[in-house]
Short mmCIF file of C-alpha atoms in Angstrom, two decimals:
data_model
loop_
_atom_site.label_atom_id
_atom_site.label_comp_id
_atom_site.label_asym_id
_atom_site.label_seq_id
_atom_site.Cartn_x
_atom_site.Cartn_y
_atom_site.Cartn_z
CA MET K 896 0.80 -15.65 37.65
CA PRO K 897 0.13 -15.61 34.06
CA LYS K 898 3.31 -16.55 31.46
CA ILE K 899 4.80 -13.60 30.12
CA ILE K 900 5.16 -12.66 26.27
CA GLY K 901 7.98 -11.06 25.97
CA GLY K 902 10.79 -9.69 27.72
CA SER K 903 8.89 -6.96 29.59
CA LEU K 904 5.34 -6.52 30.61
CA HIS K 905 4.72 -4.15 28.37
CA GLU K 906 6.40 -7.07 25.46
CA HIS K 907 3.85 -8.62 27.01
CA ARG K 908 0.53 -5.91 26.97
CA GLU K 909 1.98 -5.24 22.75
CA GLN K 910 2.03 -8.84 21.79
CA THR K 911 -1.43 -9.72 23.63
CA ARG K 912 -3.38 -7.40 22.12
CA GLN K 913 -1.24 -8.53 18.63
CA ARG K 914 -2.50 -12.37 18.75
CA LEU K 915 -6.29 -10.44 19.69
CA PHE K 916 -6.16 -8.35 16.68
CA THR K 917 -4.38 -11.33 14.99
CA ALA K 918 -7.72 -13.89 16.41
CA LEU K 919 -10.33 -10.99 15.59
CA SER K 920 -8.89 -10.87 11.67
CA THR K 921 -9.08 -14.54 11.19
CA LEU K 922 -11.85 -15.34 12.55
CA MET K 923 -14.09 -12.29 10.80
CA SER K 924 -12.76 -13.67 7.35
CA GLU K 925 -14.92 -16.62 8.58
CA ARG K 926 -17.92 -15.17 10.08
CA GLY K 927 -20.21 -12.53 11.33
CA PHE K 928 -19.01 -9.98 14.00
CA ASP K 929 -22.05 -10.95 15.84
CA ALA K 930 -21.33 -15.19 15.19
CA ILE K 931 -17.85 -13.75 17.38
CA SER K 932 -18.21 -14.48 21.23
CA PHE K 933 -14.73 -12.57 23.24
CA ALA K 934 -14.07 -17.22 24.36
CA ASP K 935 -13.49 -17.09 20.47
CA ILE K 936 -10.93 -14.75 20.28
CA ALA K 937 -9.03 -15.53 23.76
CA ALA K 938 -9.38 -19.64 22.24
CA ALA K 939 -8.06 -18.56 18.33
CA ALA K 940 -5.30 -16.67 19.65
CA GLY K 941 -4.20 -19.25 22.54
CA VAL K 942 -4.98 -16.30 25.87
CA GLY K 943 -7.12 -17.06 28.66
CA ARG K 944 -10.80 -16.20 28.65
CA THR K 945 -10.01 -13.20 31.21
CA ALA K 946 -6.89 -12.39 29.44
CA VAL K 947 -9.51 -10.21 27.19
CA TYR K 948 -11.64 -8.52 29.26
CA ASN K 949 -7.35 -7.13 31.38
CA HIS K 950 -7.13 -4.94 27.32
CA PHE K 951 -11.08 -5.16 26.25
CA SER K 952 -14.21 -4.07 28.12
CA ASP K 953 -16.39 -5.95 25.63
CA LYS K 954 -16.43 -7.27 21.56
CA GLU K 955 -16.17 -3.53 20.75
CA ALA K 956 -14.34 -2.11 22.13
CA LEU K 957 -12.20 -4.84 21.00
CA LEU K 958 -12.91 -4.41 17.07
CA MET K 959 -11.98 -0.81 17.61
CA GLY K 960 -9.00 -1.08 19.34
CA PHE K 961 -8.04 -3.72 16.03
CA ILE K 962 -9.35 -0.63 13.13
CA THR K 963 -7.68 1.93 15.42
CA PHE K 964 -4.54 -0.07 14.51
CA GLU K 965 -4.74 -0.91 10.72
CA THR K 966 -5.97 2.49 10.46
CA GLU K 967 -3.48 4.07 11.38
CA ARG K 968 -0.68 1.92 10.25
CA TYR K 969 -2.81 1.80 6.61
CA VAL K 970 -2.15 6.06 6.93
CA GLU K 971 1.04 5.36 7.95
CA THR K 972 1.74 3.58 5.19
CA LEU K 973 -0.19 5.28 2.63
CA ARG K 974 1.21 9.35 3.48
CA ARG K 975 4.96 7.94 2.96
CA SER K 976 3.96 6.24 -0.21
CA LEU K 977 2.71 9.25 -1.23
CA GLU K 978 5.16 11.59 0.26
CA ASP K 979 7.99 11.50 -2.90
CA VAL K 980 4.70 11.83 -5.95
CA GLU K 981 3.98 15.20 -6.14
CA ALA K 982 1.18 15.51 -9.36
CA PRO K 983 -1.66 15.15 -7.88
CA VAL K 984 -2.98 12.75 -11.35
CA LEU K 985 0.14 9.99 -9.99
CA ARG K 986 -1.34 10.92 -6.19
CA LEU K 987 -4.33 9.24 -6.96
CA ARG K 988 -3.31 6.67 -9.15
CA THR K 989 -1.36 5.79 -5.29
CA TYR K 990 -3.59 6.43 -2.86
CA VAL K 991 -5.72 3.63 -5.31
CA GLN K 992 -3.04 1.02 -5.57
CA ALA K 993 -2.98 1.59 -1.18
CA HIS K 994 -6.81 -0.25 -1.25
CA ALA K 995 -6.15 -2.06 -3.43
CA ARG K 996 -3.78 -3.48 -1.92
CA LEU K 997 -6.30 -3.60 1.62
CA LYS K 998 -6.90 -6.68 3.14
CA ARG K 999 -10.44 -4.93 4.89
CA VAL K 1000 -11.33 -7.94 7.06
CA PHE K 1001 -14.28 -5.20 8.30
CA HIS K 1002 -15.90 -4.05 5.90
CA VAL K 1003 -16.17 -8.15 3.25
CA ALA K 1004 -16.51 -9.70 6.91
CA PRO K 1005 -19.36 -13.03 6.15
CA GLY K 1006 -22.44 -11.86 8.52
CA PRO K 1007 -24.58 -8.40 9.02
CA ASP K 1008 -23.18 -5.33 8.20
CA LEU K 1009 -21.34 -4.96 10.70
CA ARG K 1010 -23.76 -1.43 11.31
CA THR K 1011 -26.51 -2.84 11.98
CA VAL K 1012 -24.65 -5.06 14.41
CA LEU K 1013 -23.06 -1.93 16.74
CA SER K 1014 -23.86 0.06 18.92
CA ARG K 1015 -24.98 3.89 17.83
CA GLY K 1016 -21.30 4.35 19.66
CA THR K 1017 -18.78 2.49 18.12
CA GLN K 1018 -20.32 3.16 14.89
CA GLN K 1019 -19.92 6.82 15.11
CA ARG K 1020 -16.48 6.22 16.11
CA LEU K 1021 -16.17 3.76 13.01
CA ARG K 1022 -16.71 7.01 11.10
CA GLU K 1023 -14.05 8.86 12.78
CA HIS K 1024 -11.32 6.08 10.92
CA ALA K 1025 -12.79 6.09 8.30
CA VAL K 1026 -12.40 10.79 7.55
CA VAL K 1027 -8.52 9.78 8.39
CA VAL K 1028 -8.01 8.22 5.41
CA GLU K 1029 -10.67 10.30 3.54
CA GLU K 1030 -8.69 13.75 3.87
CA ILE K 1031 -5.50 11.92 1.89
CA LEU K 1032 -7.80 12.23 -0.46
CA ARG K 1033 -9.18 15.76 -0.53
CA GLU K 1034 -5.15 17.08 -0.26
CA ILE K 1035 -4.71 15.13 -3.88
CA LEU K 1036 -8.09 16.75 -4.91
CA VAL K 1037 -7.49 19.41 -3.52
CA ALA K 1038 -3.61 19.87 -4.71
CA GLY K 1039 -5.16 18.97 -8.75
CA ILE K 1040 -7.48 21.58 -9.01
CA ALA K 1041 -4.65 24.26 -7.72
CA ARG K 1042 -3.44 23.00 -10.63
CA GLY K 1043 -5.32 22.19 -13.02
CA ASP K 1044 -4.74 18.87 -13.31
CA PHE K 1045 -8.07 18.58 -12.44
CA PRO K 1046 -11.58 20.41 -13.75
CA GLU K 1047 -13.71 22.13 -10.63
CA GLN K 1048 -16.02 19.98 -9.20
CA ASP K 1049 -17.99 19.38 -5.32
CA ILE K 1050 -15.18 17.88 -3.26
CA ALA K 1051 -17.14 16.05 -0.48
CA THR K 1052 -20.05 14.52 -2.99
CA THR K 1053 -16.22 12.88 -5.12
CA VAL K 1054 -14.80 12.42 -2.27
CA ALA K 1055 -17.62 9.77 -1.35
CA LEU K 1056 -18.38 8.30 -4.18
CA ILE K 1057 -13.99 7.87 -5.08
CA ASN K 1058 -14.29 5.75 -1.50
CA ALA K 1059 -17.68 4.08 -1.96
CA CYS K 1060 -16.59 2.61 -5.23
CA LEU K 1061 -13.10 1.23 -3.93
CA SER K 1062 -14.55 -0.09 -0.14
CA GLY K 1063 -16.73 -1.98 -2.57
CA ARG K 1064 -14.44 -3.40 -5.14
CA GLN K 1065 -13.04 -7.18 -5.29
CA ILE K 1066 -10.35 -6.94 -6.75
CA PRO K 1067 -8.29 -10.67 -7.29
CA GLU K 1068 -5.94 -11.76 -5.43
CA GLU K 1069 -4.39 -14.20 -8.83
CA GLN K 1070 -2.21 -12.42 -11.66
CA PRO K 1071 -2.39 -11.14 -14.18
CA ALA K 1072 -6.92 -9.98 -13.46
CA ARG K 1073 -5.04 -8.19 -9.98
CA ASP K 1074 -3.44 -5.78 -11.98
CA ARG K 1075 -6.19 -5.44 -14.85
CA ALA K 1076 -8.37 -4.77 -11.45
CA ILE K 1077 -6.45 -2.32 -10.56
CA LEU K 1078 -5.75 -0.99 -13.15
CA ALA K 1079 -9.86 -0.39 -14.66
CA THR K 1080 -10.23 0.52 -11.54
CA GLU K 1081 -7.44 3.57 -11.63
CA SER K 1082 -8.66 4.48 -14.59
CA PHE K 1083 -12.17 4.62 -13.78
CA VAL K 1084 -11.63 6.34 -11.10
CA LEU K 1085 -9.74 9.46 -12.88
CA ARG K 1086 -12.12 8.91 -15.39
CA ALA K 1087 -14.81 10.66 -12.54
CA VAL K 1088 -12.63 12.83 -11.11
CA GLY K 1089 -12.18 13.73 -14.57
CA VAL K 1090 -8.52 13.92 -16.41
CA GLU K 1091 -8.79 12.65 -19.65
CA PRO K 1092 -7.37 9.52 -20.57
CA ALA K 1093 -4.32 11.11 -22.41
CA HIS K 1094 -2.90 13.10 -19.29
CA ALA K 1095 -3.81 10.08 -16.93
#
């Protein structure tokens, strides 16, 4: 019988899943998703290959589990950081800063774009996760327009453009370049939604 990790079967399952997610994240920072096998993931996680199948039916299911976990954690953190921020301009700044801190390994992994190697069903589920985050930005923009802080605009287009900008943005790790890049990104996004620099 396999050794139980943690104090109970539930803890064992959760800790094994976390090991698998960490292993997938690490491997995807090194090579493309298409070049990673279940055996690679199991070895990196320090578990048997059959243990991976006990949690996920295939590699795409593991990826979706990982992205679901990461998205839920990110949305929870983002909403918490917005709780005490009322002004839409400051809320938009907070949104940009949160994206700058986010390490989206599944967006920047080496190898082919994930969308070219995943099934249509998995691609659709990935899109559903993006919508959860986009809804927060939509709420910020709607509130800003209602208060007159942002001019009237096509919200769906603005949301898509802002997130496309943020998703492709590489923020340097070292200071002071990191702070300069985040500030420049904030200023760019605020100008994009129609906020004058004097009001930013």
